[in-house]
């Protein structure tokens, strides 16, 4: 039976007189032969098991789709568009009941001038100066002379009440102007009715523009049909209004575009169009010094029409190119 060494003498490898002699001289530092056999057996590598790693990029189609992070949440829109939103349409109104609805919108816009005028007058510097004088007189009489707190409160309240009621009285004339507007206002001297353009949101009429097509002045007095007399004429906008809750949303601009389209279809591609000097909201019941807001509105309307006309001219030039 072969002799199996239980301990490995390192002197056989390194020779005597080395550090290994000192290590072997200590029994606790002798290395077990079984440990080296175990280490050798575990360090043996099978060459067939070693392969070159694949450095080619993996195709993207084999990658799984990214999954959303559970920590990320997407909030829904704060004002989602409802699926049953009614359509917005613009067209020329032909039915009489629709034209009456349009006329009512115009009269409502005239009545609303009372509110705008009242708000403007309440904070007008000239009228505030008069109010300050009235309050100062009431203060001098009730507090400096009478020394009566109750009287001072009542008299000051009375001055403010008179101030507001006076403004309400003078601006109330706009209601009368609105009531005086009748169907005949939309009929010209030759008996032709004005063209009424309306914007509907679903079934509700939310805006209207009243357009009068004036015939060519050079054909006045000649017996021709209406369409031929309109060639070379112009369009005059006599009313232009939108319901309060739909203003500043582009509805008025759409009506101006439609007015230009109708005018140039019936009066010629180069026909002029503008606002009438005596339009529906042109009647002023107060002195000119208190009509500032309405004059600004007229300027804004004129600029809006100029912008629409410039867009039409630009599109015409692009078509020619």
PDB file of C-alpha atoms in Angstrom:
ATOM      1  CA  UNK A   1       0.000   0.000   0.000  1.00  0.00           C
ATOM      2  CA  UNK A   2       1.461   3.363  -1.005  1.00  0.00           C
ATOM      3  CA  UNK A   3       2.456   5.768   1.672  1.00  0.00           C
ATOM      4  CA  UNK A   4       0.380   8.966   1.638  1.00  0.00           C
ATOM      5  CA  UNK A   5       1.952  12.088   3.065  1.00  0.00           C
ATOM      6  CA  UNK A   6      -0.253  13.809   5.596  1.00  0.00           C
ATOM      7  CA  UNK A   7       1.885  16.910   5.760  1.00  0.00           C
ATOM      8  CA  UNK A   8       3.778  18.777   3.080  1.00  0.00           C
ATOM      9  CA  UNK A   9       7.361  19.755   3.868  1.00  0.00           C
ATOM     10  CA  UNK A  10       8.103  23.076   2.183  1.00  0.00           C
ATOM     11  CA  UNK A  11      11.810  22.532   2.548  1.00  0.00           C
ATOM     12  CA  UNK A  12      11.731  20.260  -0.461  1.00  0.00           C
ATOM     13  CA  UNK A  13      10.622  23.186  -2.605  1.00  0.00           C
ATOM     14  CA  UNK A  14      12.569  26.081  -1.230  1.00  0.00           C
ATOM     15  CA  UNK A  15      15.613  24.377   0.244  1.00  0.00           C
ATOM     16  CA  UNK A  16      17.028  24.554   3.717  1.00  0.00           C
ATOM     17  CA  UNK A  17      17.968  27.745   5.411  1.00  0.00           C
ATOM     18  CA  UNK A  18      15.080  29.693   4.098  1.00  0.00           C
ATOM     19  CA  UNK A  19      12.136  31.246   5.698  1.00  0.00           C
ATOM     20  CA  UNK A  20      10.297  27.979   5.235  1.00  0.00           C
ATOM     21  CA  UNK A  21      12.617  26.361   7.764  1.00  0.00           C
ATOM     22  CA  UNK A  22      11.430  28.711  10.370  1.00  0.00           C
ATOM     23  CA  UNK A  23       7.837  28.151   9.415  1.00  0.00           C
ATOM     24  CA  UNK A  24       8.217  24.365   9.510  1.00  0.00           C
ATOM     25  CA  UNK A  25       9.905  24.625  12.890  1.00  0.00           C
ATOM     26  CA  UNK A  26       6.640  25.719  14.353  1.00  0.00           C
ATOM     27  CA  UNK A  27       4.083  22.880  14.336  1.00  0.00           C
ATOM     28  CA  UNK A  28       1.128  25.262  13.996  1.00  0.00           C
ATOM     29  CA  UNK A  29       2.505  26.675  10.735  1.00  0.00           C
ATOM     30  CA  UNK A  30       2.767  23.363   8.897  1.00  0.00           C
ATOM     31  CA  UNK A  31       0.441  23.351   5.992  1.00  0.00           C
ATOM     32  CA  UNK A  32      -1.985  20.511   5.626  1.00  0.00           C
ATOM     33  CA  UNK A  33      -1.522  18.455   2.521  1.00  0.00           C
ATOM     34  CA  UNK A  34      -5.234  17.915   2.225  1.00  0.00           C
ATOM     35  CA  UNK A  35      -5.795  21.658   1.947  1.00  0.00           C
ATOM     36  CA  UNK A  36      -3.493  21.958  -1.088  1.00  0.00           C
ATOM     37  CA  UNK A  37      -5.126  18.996  -2.799  1.00  0.00           C
ATOM     38  CA  UNK A  38      -8.528  20.635  -2.237  1.00  0.00           C
ATOM     39  CA  UNK A  39      -7.271  23.940  -3.605  1.00  0.00           C
ATOM     40  CA  UNK A  40      -5.762  22.335  -6.674  1.00  0.00           C
ATOM     41  CA  UNK A  41      -8.927  20.432  -7.469  1.00  0.00           C
ATOM     42  CA  UNK A  42     -11.009  23.609  -7.372  1.00  0.00           C
ATOM     43  CA  UNK A  43      -8.625  25.631  -9.510  1.00  0.00           C
ATOM     44  CA  UNK A  44      -8.772  23.238 -12.417  1.00  0.00           C
ATOM     45  CA  UNK A  45     -10.708  24.957 -15.272  1.00  0.00           C
ATOM     46  CA  UNK A  46     -12.233  23.083 -18.144  1.00  0.00           C
ATOM     47  CA  UNK A  47     -11.072  24.798 -21.377  1.00  0.00           C
ATOM     48  CA  UNK A  48     -14.233  23.790 -23.157  1.00  0.00           C
ATOM     49  CA  UNK A  49     -16.259  25.756 -20.653  1.00  0.00           C
ATOM     50  CA  UNK A  50     -14.440  28.986 -21.515  1.00  0.00           C
ATOM     51  CA  UNK A  51     -16.003  30.909 -24.403  1.00  0.00           C
ATOM     52  CA  UNK A  52     -15.505  34.348 -25.903  1.00  0.00           C
ATOM     53  CA  UNK A  53     -18.155  36.755 -24.675  1.00  0.00           C
ATOM     54  CA  UNK A  54     -20.604  38.035 -27.277  1.00  0.00           C
ATOM     55  CA  UNK A  55     -19.923  41.760 -27.724  1.00  0.00           C
ATOM     56  CA  UNK A  56     -22.554  42.288 -30.425  1.00  0.00           C
ATOM     57  CA  UNK A  57     -25.407  44.656 -29.419  1.00  0.00           C
ATOM     58  CA  UNK A  58     -28.690  42.984 -28.762  1.00  0.00           C
ATOM     59  CA  UNK A  59     -31.428  43.823 -31.259  1.00  0.00           C
ATOM     60  CA  UNK A  60     -33.901  46.364 -29.995  1.00  0.00           C
ATOM     61  CA  UNK A  61     -36.876  44.265 -30.948  1.00  0.00           C
ATOM     62  CA  UNK A  62     -35.938  41.679 -28.382  1.00  0.00           C
ATOM     63  CA  UNK A  63     -35.992  44.137 -25.511  1.00  0.00           C
ATOM     64  CA  UNK A  64     -39.171  44.229 -23.450  1.00  0.00           C
ATOM     65  CA  UNK A  65     -41.163  47.497 -23.618  1.00  0.00           C
ATOM     66  CA  UNK A  66     -40.464  49.917 -20.799  1.00  0.00           C
ATOM     67  CA  UNK A  67     -42.981  49.793 -18.030  1.00  0.00           C
ATOM     68  CA  UNK A  68     -44.167  52.998 -16.374  1.00  0.00           C
ATOM     69  CA  UNK A  69     -42.694  53.731 -13.026  1.00  0.00           C
ATOM     70  CA  UNK A  70     -45.130  53.148 -10.180  1.00  0.00           C
ATOM     71  CA  UNK A  71     -43.934  56.409  -8.635  1.00  0.00           C
ATOM     72  CA  UNK A  72     -44.952  58.547 -11.658  1.00  0.00           C
ATOM     73  CA  UNK A  73     -48.606  59.523 -11.940  1.00  0.00           C
ATOM     74  CA  UNK A  74     -50.173  61.454 -14.822  1.00  0.00           C
ATOM     75  CA  UNK A  75     -52.881  63.851 -13.749  1.00  0.00           C
ATOM     76  CA  UNK A  76     -55.927  64.141 -16.010  1.00  0.00           C
ATOM     77  CA  UNK A  77     -56.548  67.541 -17.687  1.00  0.00           C
ATOM     78  CA  UNK A  78     -58.242  70.051 -15.446  1.00  0.00           C
ATOM     79  CA  UNK A  79     -60.714  71.166 -18.154  1.00  0.00           C
ATOM     80  CA  UNK A  80     -61.329  68.172 -20.414  1.00  0.00           C
ATOM     81  CA  UNK A  81     -63.291  68.791 -23.593  1.00  0.00           C
ATOM     82  CA  UNK A  82     -66.652  67.036 -23.276  1.00  0.00           C
ATOM     83  CA  UNK A  83     -67.606  64.590 -26.000  1.00  0.00           C
ATOM     84  CA  UNK A  84     -71.067  66.113 -26.412  1.00  0.00           C
ATOM     85  CA  UNK A  85     -69.791  69.664 -27.086  1.00  0.00           C
ATOM     86  CA  UNK A  86     -72.298  71.355 -29.432  1.00  0.00           C
ATOM     87  CA  UNK A  87     -70.973  72.545 -32.792  1.00  0.00           C
ATOM     88  CA  UNK A  88     -70.113  76.173 -33.553  1.00  0.00           C
ATOM     89  CA  UNK A  89     -71.485  77.370 -36.891  1.00  0.00           C
ATOM     90  CA  UNK A  90     -71.626  80.674 -38.747  1.00  0.00           C
ATOM     91  CA  UNK A  91     -73.961  81.445 -41.609  1.00  0.00           C
ATOM     92  CA  UNK A  92     -76.275  84.010 -43.151  1.00  0.00           C
ATOM     93  CA  UNK A  93     -79.679  83.975 -41.439  1.00  0.00           C
ATOM     94  CA  UNK A  94     -82.666  83.742 -43.787  1.00  0.00           C
ATOM     95  CA  UNK A  95     -85.539  82.804 -41.479  1.00  0.00           C
ATOM     96  CA  UNK A  96     -87.451  85.711 -39.969  1.00  0.00           C
ATOM     97  CA  UNK A  97     -87.475  84.293 -36.438  1.00  0.00           C
ATOM     98  CA  UNK A  98     -83.673  83.978 -36.565  1.00  0.00           C
ATOM     99  CA  UNK A  99     -83.382  87.583 -37.694  1.00  0.00           C
ATOM    100  CA  UNK A 100     -85.572  88.665 -34.778  1.00  0.00           C
ATOM    101  CA  UNK A 101     -83.250  86.829 -32.404  1.00  0.00           C
ATOM    102  CA  UNK A 102     -80.334  88.666 -33.959  1.00  0.00           C
ATOM    103  CA  UNK A 103     -82.114  91.997 -33.515  1.00  0.00           C
ATOM    104  CA  UNK A 104     -82.710  91.157 -29.856  1.00  0.00           C
ATOM    105  CA  UNK A 105     -78.989  90.554 -29.414  1.00  0.00           C
ATOM    106  CA  UNK A 106     -78.327  94.017 -30.834  1.00  0.00           C
ATOM    107  CA  UNK A 107     -80.829  95.673 -28.508  1.00  0.00           C
ATOM    108  CA  UNK A 108     -79.296  93.811 -25.558  1.00  0.00           C
ATOM    109  CA  UNK A 109     -75.899  95.214 -26.459  1.00  0.00           C
ATOM    110  CA  UNK A 110     -77.352  98.725 -26.428  1.00  0.00           C
ATOM    111  CA  UNK A 111     -78.911  98.160 -23.015  1.00  0.00           C
ATOM    112  CA  UNK A 112     -75.562  96.884 -21.740  1.00  0.00           C
ATOM    113  CA  UNK A 113     -74.063 100.265 -22.546  1.00  0.00           C
ATOM    114  CA  UNK A 114     -75.874 101.531 -19.459  1.00  0.00           C
ATOM    115  CA  UNK A 115     -73.801  99.289 -17.207  1.00  0.00           C
ATOM    116  CA  UNK A 116     -70.537 100.207 -18.906  1.00  0.00           C
ATOM    117  CA  UNK A 117     -71.330 103.893 -18.772  1.00  0.00           C
ATOM    118  CA  UNK A 118     -72.385 103.751 -15.099  1.00  0.00           C
ATOM    119  CA  UNK A 119     -69.179 102.002 -14.071  1.00  0.00           C
ATOM    120  CA  UNK A 120     -67.138 104.573 -15.960  1.00  0.00           C
ATOM    121  CA  UNK A 121     -68.999 107.522 -14.422  1.00  0.00           C
ATOM    122  CA  UNK A 122     -68.712 106.268 -10.847  1.00  0.00           C
ATOM    123  CA  UNK A 123     -64.917 106.533 -11.004  1.00  0.00           C
ATOM    124  CA  UNK A 124     -64.656 109.513 -13.339  1.00  0.00           C
ATOM    125  CA  UNK A 125     -62.244 112.077 -11.811  1.00  0.00           C
ATOM    126  CA  UNK A 126     -64.555 115.051 -12.442  1.00  0.00           C
ATOM    127  CA  UNK A 127     -67.503 113.394 -10.736  1.00  0.00           C
ATOM    128  CA  UNK A 128     -65.351 112.114  -7.880  1.00  0.00           C
ATOM    129  CA  UNK A 129     -64.242 115.686  -7.252  1.00  0.00           C
ATOM    130  CA  UNK A 130     -67.883 116.779  -7.008  1.00  0.00           C
ATOM    131  CA  UNK A 131     -68.585 113.882  -4.629  1.00  0.00           C
ATOM    132  CA  UNK A 132     -65.647 114.915  -2.458  1.00  0.00           C
ATOM    133  CA  UNK A 133     -67.007 118.471  -2.218  1.00  0.00           C
ATOM    134  CA  UNK A 134     -70.423 117.181  -1.187  1.00  0.00           C
ATOM    135  CA  UNK A 135     -68.931 114.936   1.498  1.00  0.00           C
ATOM    136  CA  UNK A 136     -66.774 117.795   2.795  1.00  0.00           C
ATOM    137  CA  UNK A 137     -69.821 120.069   3.155  1.00  0.00           C
ATOM    138  CA  UNK A 138     -71.687 117.298   4.979  1.00  0.00           C
ATOM    139  CA  UNK A 139     -68.726 116.831   7.320  1.00  0.00           C
ATOM    140  CA  UNK A 140     -68.484 120.508   8.128  1.00  0.00           C
ATOM    141  CA  UNK A 141     -72.168 120.773   8.941  1.00  0.00           C
ATOM    142  CA  UNK A 142     -72.731 117.550  10.878  1.00  0.00           C
ATOM    143  CA  UNK A 143     -69.460 117.209  12.770  1.00  0.00           C
ATOM    144  CA  UNK A 144     -67.789 120.573  13.013  1.00  0.00           C
ATOM    145  CA  UNK A 145     -71.007 122.441  13.816  1.00  0.00           C
ATOM    146  CA  UNK A 146     -73.545 119.931  15.170  1.00  0.00           C
ATOM    147  CA  UNK A 147     -71.147 117.359  16.606  1.00  0.00           C
ATOM    148  CA  UNK A 148     -73.774 114.700  15.897  1.00  0.00           C
ATOM    149  CA  UNK A 149     -72.358 111.319  14.855  1.00  0.00           C
ATOM    150  CA  UNK A 150     -75.710 109.871  13.819  1.00  0.00           C
ATOM    151  CA  UNK A 151     -76.538 112.867  11.656  1.00  0.00           C
ATOM    152  CA  UNK A 152     -73.058 112.730  10.091  1.00  0.00           C
ATOM    153  CA  UNK A 153     -73.518 109.091   9.137  1.00  0.00           C
ATOM    154  CA  UNK A 154     -76.960 109.664   7.631  1.00  0.00           C
ATOM    155  CA  UNK A 155     -75.966 112.786   5.712  1.00  0.00           C
ATOM    156  CA  UNK A 156     -72.818 111.207   4.273  1.00  0.00           C
ATOM    157  CA  UNK A 157     -74.819 108.155   3.209  1.00  0.00           C
ATOM    158  CA  UNK A 158     -77.392 110.443   1.599  1.00  0.00           C
ATOM    159  CA  UNK A 159     -74.712 112.254  -0.423  1.00  0.00           C
ATOM    160  CA  UNK A 160     -73.331 108.959  -1.759  1.00  0.00           C
ATOM    161  CA  UNK A 161     -76.851 107.711  -2.543  1.00  0.00           C
ATOM    162  CA  UNK A 162     -77.705 110.865  -4.485  1.00  0.00           C
ATOM    163  CA  UNK A 163     -74.437 110.507  -6.403  1.00  0.00           C
ATOM    164  CA  UNK A 164     -75.256 106.955  -7.500  1.00  0.00           C
ATOM    165  CA  UNK A 165     -78.919 107.636  -8.276  1.00  0.00           C
ATOM    166  CA  UNK A 166     -77.992 110.604 -10.454  1.00  0.00           C
ATOM    167  CA  UNK A 167     -75.652 108.427 -12.500  1.00  0.00           C
ATOM    168  CA  UNK A 168     -78.316 105.745 -12.793  1.00  0.00           C
ATOM    169  CA  UNK A 169     -80.863 108.291 -14.002  1.00  0.00           C
ATOM    170  CA  UNK A 170     -78.740 109.717 -16.804  1.00  0.00           C
ATOM    171  CA  UNK A 171     -77.448 106.371 -18.032  1.00  0.00           C
ATOM    172  CA  UNK A 172     -80.966 104.907 -18.004  1.00  0.00           C
ATOM    173  CA  UNK A 173     -81.602 106.570 -21.347  1.00  0.00           C
ATOM    174  CA  UNK A 174     -79.757 103.720 -23.047  1.00  0.00           C
ATOM    175  CA  UNK A 175     -82.703 101.469 -22.161  1.00  0.00           C
ATOM    176  CA  UNK A 176     -84.997 103.793 -24.067  1.00  0.00           C
ATOM    177  CA  UNK A 177     -82.682 103.764 -27.081  1.00  0.00           C
ATOM    178  CA  UNK A 178     -82.720  99.955 -27.084  1.00  0.00           C
ATOM    179  CA  UNK A 179     -86.514  99.834 -26.895  1.00  0.00           C
ATOM    180  CA  UNK A 180     -86.843 102.209 -29.846  1.00  0.00           C
ATOM    181  CA  UNK A 181     -84.978  99.867 -32.185  1.00  0.00           C
ATOM    182  CA  UNK A 182     -87.533  98.066 -34.339  1.00  0.00           C
ATOM    183  CA  UNK A 183     -87.549  95.798 -37.378  1.00  0.00           C
ATOM    184  CA  UNK A 184     -87.649  98.805 -39.686  1.00  0.00           C
ATOM    185  CA  UNK A 185     -84.114  99.649 -38.601  1.00  0.00           C
ATOM    186  CA  UNK A 186     -82.873  96.687 -40.676  1.00  0.00           C
ATOM    187  CA  UNK A 187     -84.678  97.806 -43.854  1.00  0.00           C
ATOM    188  CA  UNK A 188     -83.026 100.251 -46.264  1.00  0.00           C
ATOM    189  CA  UNK A 189     -84.722 103.132 -48.047  1.00  0.00           C
ATOM    190  CA  UNK A 190     -85.229 101.048 -51.200  1.00  0.00           C
ATOM    191  CA  UNK A 191     -86.998  98.333 -49.186  1.00  0.00           C
ATOM    192  CA  UNK A 192     -84.127  95.841 -49.128  1.00  0.00           C
ATOM    193  CA  UNK A 193     -83.464  94.052 -45.850  1.00  0.00           C
ATOM    194  CA  UNK A 194     -79.970  93.975 -44.411  1.00  0.00           C
ATOM    195  CA  UNK A 195     -77.929  90.796 -44.525  1.00  0.00           C
ATOM    196  CA  UNK A 196     -77.821  89.181 -41.088  1.00  0.00           C
ATOM    197  CA  UNK A 197     -74.887  86.953 -40.187  1.00  0.00           C
ATOM    198  CA  UNK A 198     -75.235  84.797 -37.079  1.00  0.00           C
ATOM    199  CA  UNK A 199     -73.054  82.481 -35.033  1.00  0.00           C
ATOM    200  CA  UNK A 200     -74.689  79.514 -33.332  1.00  0.00           C
ATOM    201  CA  UNK A 201     -73.314  77.438 -30.483  1.00  0.00           C
ATOM    202  CA  UNK A 202     -75.490  74.400 -30.854  1.00  0.00           C
ATOM    203  CA  UNK A 203     -78.987  75.876 -31.151  1.00  0.00           C
ATOM    204  CA  UNK A 204     -78.236  79.138 -29.329  1.00  0.00           C
ATOM    205  CA  UNK A 205     -77.510  82.300 -31.270  1.00  0.00           C
ATOM    206  CA  UNK A 206     -74.473  83.818 -29.519  1.00  0.00           C
ATOM    207  CA  UNK A 207     -73.390  86.507 -31.985  1.00  0.00           C
ATOM    208  CA  UNK A 208     -74.661  88.543 -34.900  1.00  0.00           C
ATOM    209  CA  UNK A 209     -73.452  90.999 -37.500  1.00  0.00           C
ATOM    210  CA  UNK A 210     -75.854  93.121 -39.541  1.00  0.00           C
ATOM    211  CA  UNK A 211     -74.467  94.021 -42.946  1.00  0.00           C
ATOM    212  CA  UNK A 212     -75.980  96.433 -45.447  1.00  0.00           C
ATOM    213  CA  UNK A 213     -74.882  95.990 -49.054  1.00  0.00           C
ATOM    214  CA  UNK A 214     -75.019  99.343 -50.800  1.00  0.00           C
ATOM    215  CA  UNK A 215     -75.309  99.328 -54.628  1.00  0.00           C
ATOM    216  CA  UNK A 216     -72.903 101.025 -56.981  1.00  0.00           C
ATOM    217  CA  UNK A 217     -73.664 104.775 -56.796  1.00  0.00           C
ATOM    218  CA  UNK A 218     -72.958 105.179 -60.511  1.00  0.00           C
ATOM    219  CA  UNK A 219     -75.922 102.912 -61.276  1.00  0.00           C
ATOM    220  CA  UNK A 220     -78.388 104.889 -59.171  1.00  0.00           C
ATOM    221  CA  UNK A 221     -81.660 105.539 -60.956  1.00  0.00           C
ATOM    222  CA  UNK A 222     -81.095 102.843 -63.561  1.00  0.00           C
ATOM    223  CA  UNK A 223     -83.484  99.959 -63.875  1.00  0.00           C
ATOM    224  CA  UNK A 224     -81.420  96.870 -63.199  1.00  0.00           C
ATOM    225  CA  UNK A 225     -81.776  93.855 -61.017  1.00  0.00           C
ATOM    226  CA  UNK A 226     -80.423  93.846 -57.503  1.00  0.00           C
ATOM    227  CA  UNK A 227     -77.385  91.643 -58.169  1.00  0.00           C
ATOM    228  CA  UNK A 228     -76.101  93.728 -61.066  1.00  0.00           C
ATOM    229  CA  UNK A 229     -76.489  96.962 -59.086  1.00  0.00           C
ATOM    230  CA  UNK A 230     -74.446  95.548 -56.231  1.00  0.00           C
ATOM    231  CA  UNK A 231     -71.428  95.052 -58.498  1.00  0.00           C
ATOM    232  CA  UNK A 232     -69.031  97.831 -57.597  1.00  0.00           C
ATOM    233  CA  UNK A 233     -70.893  98.582 -54.384  1.00  0.00           C
ATOM    234  CA  UNK A 234     -69.665  98.223 -50.811  1.00  0.00           C
ATOM    235  CA  UNK A 235     -70.578  96.630 -47.498  1.00  0.00           C
ATOM    236  CA  UNK A 236     -71.471  98.621 -44.380  1.00  0.00           C
ATOM    237  CA  UNK A 237     -71.491  96.959 -40.964  1.00  0.00           C
ATOM    238  CA  UNK A 238     -74.356  98.425 -38.943  1.00  0.00           C
ATOM    239  CA  UNK A 239     -74.206  96.154 -35.894  1.00  0.00           C
ATOM    240  CA  UNK A 240     -71.658  93.732 -34.481  1.00  0.00           C
ATOM    241  CA  UNK A 241     -72.147  92.068 -31.124  1.00  0.00           C
ATOM    242  CA  UNK A 242     -71.542  88.856 -29.174  1.00  0.00           C
ATOM    243  CA  UNK A 243     -73.098  87.629 -25.951  1.00  0.00           C
ATOM    244  CA  UNK A 244     -71.115  88.618 -22.868  1.00  0.00           C
ATOM    245  CA  UNK A 245     -69.963  85.111 -21.870  1.00  0.00           C
ATOM    246  CA  UNK A 246     -68.625  84.389 -25.377  1.00  0.00           C
ATOM    247  CA  UNK A 247     -66.672  87.591 -25.942  1.00  0.00           C
ATOM    248  CA  UNK A 248     -62.895  87.665 -26.447  1.00  0.00           C
ATOM    249  CA  UNK A 249     -62.950  84.119 -27.862  1.00  0.00           C
ATOM    250  CA  UNK A 250     -62.638  84.888 -31.586  1.00  0.00           C
ATOM    251  CA  UNK A 251     -66.349  84.781 -32.395  1.00  0.00           C
ATOM    252  CA  UNK A 252     -66.457  88.437 -33.467  1.00  0.00           C
ATOM    253  CA  UNK A 253     -63.430  87.986 -35.728  1.00  0.00           C
ATOM    254  CA  UNK A 254     -65.093  85.036 -37.452  1.00  0.00           C
ATOM    255  CA  UNK A 255     -68.127  87.185 -38.181  1.00  0.00           C
ATOM    256  CA  UNK A 256     -65.913  89.899 -39.687  1.00  0.00           C
ATOM    257  CA  UNK A 257     -64.334  87.304 -41.978  1.00  0.00           C
ATOM    258  CA  UNK A 258     -67.792  86.147 -43.041  1.00  0.00           C
ATOM    259  CA  UNK A 259     -68.884  89.747 -43.672  1.00  0.00           C
ATOM    260  CA  UNK A 260     -65.885  90.349 -45.938  1.00  0.00           C
ATOM    261  CA  UNK A 261     -66.600  87.090 -47.758  1.00  0.00           C
ATOM    262  CA  UNK A 262     -70.281  87.947 -48.360  1.00  0.00           C
ATOM    263  CA  UNK A 263     -69.472  91.497 -49.465  1.00  0.00           C
ATOM    264  CA  UNK A 264     -66.858  90.458 -52.001  1.00  0.00           C
ATOM    265  CA  UNK A 265     -68.985  87.627 -53.341  1.00  0.00           C
ATOM    266  CA  UNK A 266     -71.885  89.983 -54.097  1.00  0.00           C
ATOM    267  CA  UNK A 267     -70.172  93.313 -54.721  1.00  0.00           C
ATOM    268  CA  UNK A 268     -66.918  92.211 -56.329  1.00  0.00           C
ATOM    269  CA  UNK A 269     -63.578  90.893 -55.183  1.00  0.00           C
ATOM    270  CA  UNK A 270     -62.248  94.418 -54.549  1.00  0.00           C
ATOM    271  CA  UNK A 271     -65.337  95.746 -52.779  1.00  0.00           C
ATOM    272  CA  UNK A 272     -64.813  97.960 -49.756  1.00  0.00           C
ATOM    273  CA  UNK A 273     -66.268  97.223 -46.332  1.00  0.00           C
ATOM    274  CA  UNK A 274     -66.374  99.292 -43.157  1.00  0.00           C
ATOM    275  CA  UNK A 275     -68.383 100.235 -40.110  1.00  0.00           C
ATOM    276  CA  UNK A 276     -71.307 102.596 -40.497  1.00  0.00           C
ATOM    277  CA  UNK A 277     -70.945 105.962 -38.857  1.00  0.00           C
ATOM    278  CA  UNK A 278     -74.477 105.619 -37.501  1.00  0.00           C
ATOM    279  CA  UNK A 279     -74.177 102.064 -36.254  1.00  0.00           C
ATOM    280  CA  UNK A 280     -76.434 100.458 -33.646  1.00  0.00           C
ATOM    281  CA  UNK A 281     -74.295 101.483 -30.671  1.00  0.00           C
ATOM    282  CA  UNK A 282     -73.396 104.949 -31.927  1.00  0.00           C
ATOM    283  CA  UNK A 283     -76.142 106.817 -30.029  1.00  0.00           C
ATOM    284  CA  UNK A 284     -74.612 108.597 -27.021  1.00  0.00           C
ATOM    285  CA  UNK A 285     -76.895 109.898 -24.293  1.00  0.00           C
ATOM    286  CA  UNK A 286     -74.177 111.677 -22.306  1.00  0.00           C
ATOM    287  CA  UNK A 287     -71.814 114.546 -23.136  1.00  0.00           C
ATOM    288  CA  UNK A 288     -68.795 113.553 -25.207  1.00  0.00           C
ATOM    289  CA  UNK A 289     -66.428 113.881 -22.254  1.00  0.00           C
ATOM    290  CA  UNK A 290     -68.113 110.845 -20.654  1.00  0.00           C
ATOM    291  CA  UNK A 291     -68.104 108.634 -23.762  1.00  0.00           C
ATOM    292  CA  UNK A 292     -64.481 107.515 -23.549  1.00  0.00           C
ATOM    293  CA  UNK A 293     -65.105 103.736 -23.219  1.00  0.00           C
ATOM    294  CA  UNK A 294     -67.374 103.639 -26.265  1.00  0.00           C
ATOM    295  CA  UNK A 295     -64.931 105.570 -28.452  1.00  0.00           C
ATOM    296  CA  UNK A 296     -62.225 103.101 -27.477  1.00  0.00           C
ATOM    297  CA  UNK A 297     -64.522 100.227 -28.440  1.00  0.00           C
ATOM    298  CA  UNK A 298     -65.071 101.804 -31.855  1.00  0.00           C
ATOM    299  CA  UNK A 299     -61.320 102.086 -32.367  1.00  0.00           C
ATOM    300  CA  UNK A 300     -60.821  98.443 -31.382  1.00  0.00           C
ATOM    301  CA  UNK A 301     -63.531  97.372 -33.832  1.00  0.00           C
ATOM    302  CA  UNK A 302     -61.937  99.368 -36.652  1.00  0.00           C
ATOM    303  CA  UNK A 303     -58.530  97.809 -35.944  1.00  0.00           C
ATOM    304  CA  UNK A 304     -60.060  94.325 -35.876  1.00  0.00           C
ATOM    305  CA  UNK A 305     -61.628  94.908 -39.296  1.00  0.00           C
ATOM    306  CA  UNK A 306     -58.343  96.267 -40.683  1.00  0.00           C
ATOM    307  CA  UNK A 307     -56.571  93.123 -39.499  1.00  0.00           C
ATOM    308  CA  UNK A 308     -59.146  90.902 -41.186  1.00  0.00           C
ATOM    309  CA  UNK A 309     -58.860  92.850 -44.443  1.00  0.00           C
ATOM    310  CA  UNK A 310     -55.068  92.621 -44.367  1.00  0.00           C
ATOM    311  CA  UNK A 311     -55.352  88.845 -43.950  1.00  0.00           C
ATOM    312  CA  UNK A 312     -57.642  88.695 -46.969  1.00  0.00           C
ATOM    313  CA  UNK A 313     -55.201  90.749 -49.038  1.00  0.00           C
ATOM    314  CA  UNK A 314     -52.320  88.508 -47.956  1.00  0.00           C
ATOM    315  CA  UNK A 315     -54.199  85.359 -48.942  1.00  0.00           C
ATOM    316  CA  UNK A 316     -55.071  86.935 -52.308  1.00  0.00           C
ATOM    317  CA  UNK A 317     -51.397  87.661 -53.020  1.00  0.00           C
ATOM    318  CA  UNK A 318     -50.413  84.123 -52.079  1.00  0.00           C
ATOM    319  CA  UNK A 319     -52.987  82.711 -54.498  1.00  0.00           C
ATOM    320  CA  UNK A 320     -51.540  84.817 -57.303  1.00  0.00           C
ATOM    321  CA  UNK A 321     -48.065  83.467 -56.614  1.00  0.00           C
TER     322      UNK A 321
END
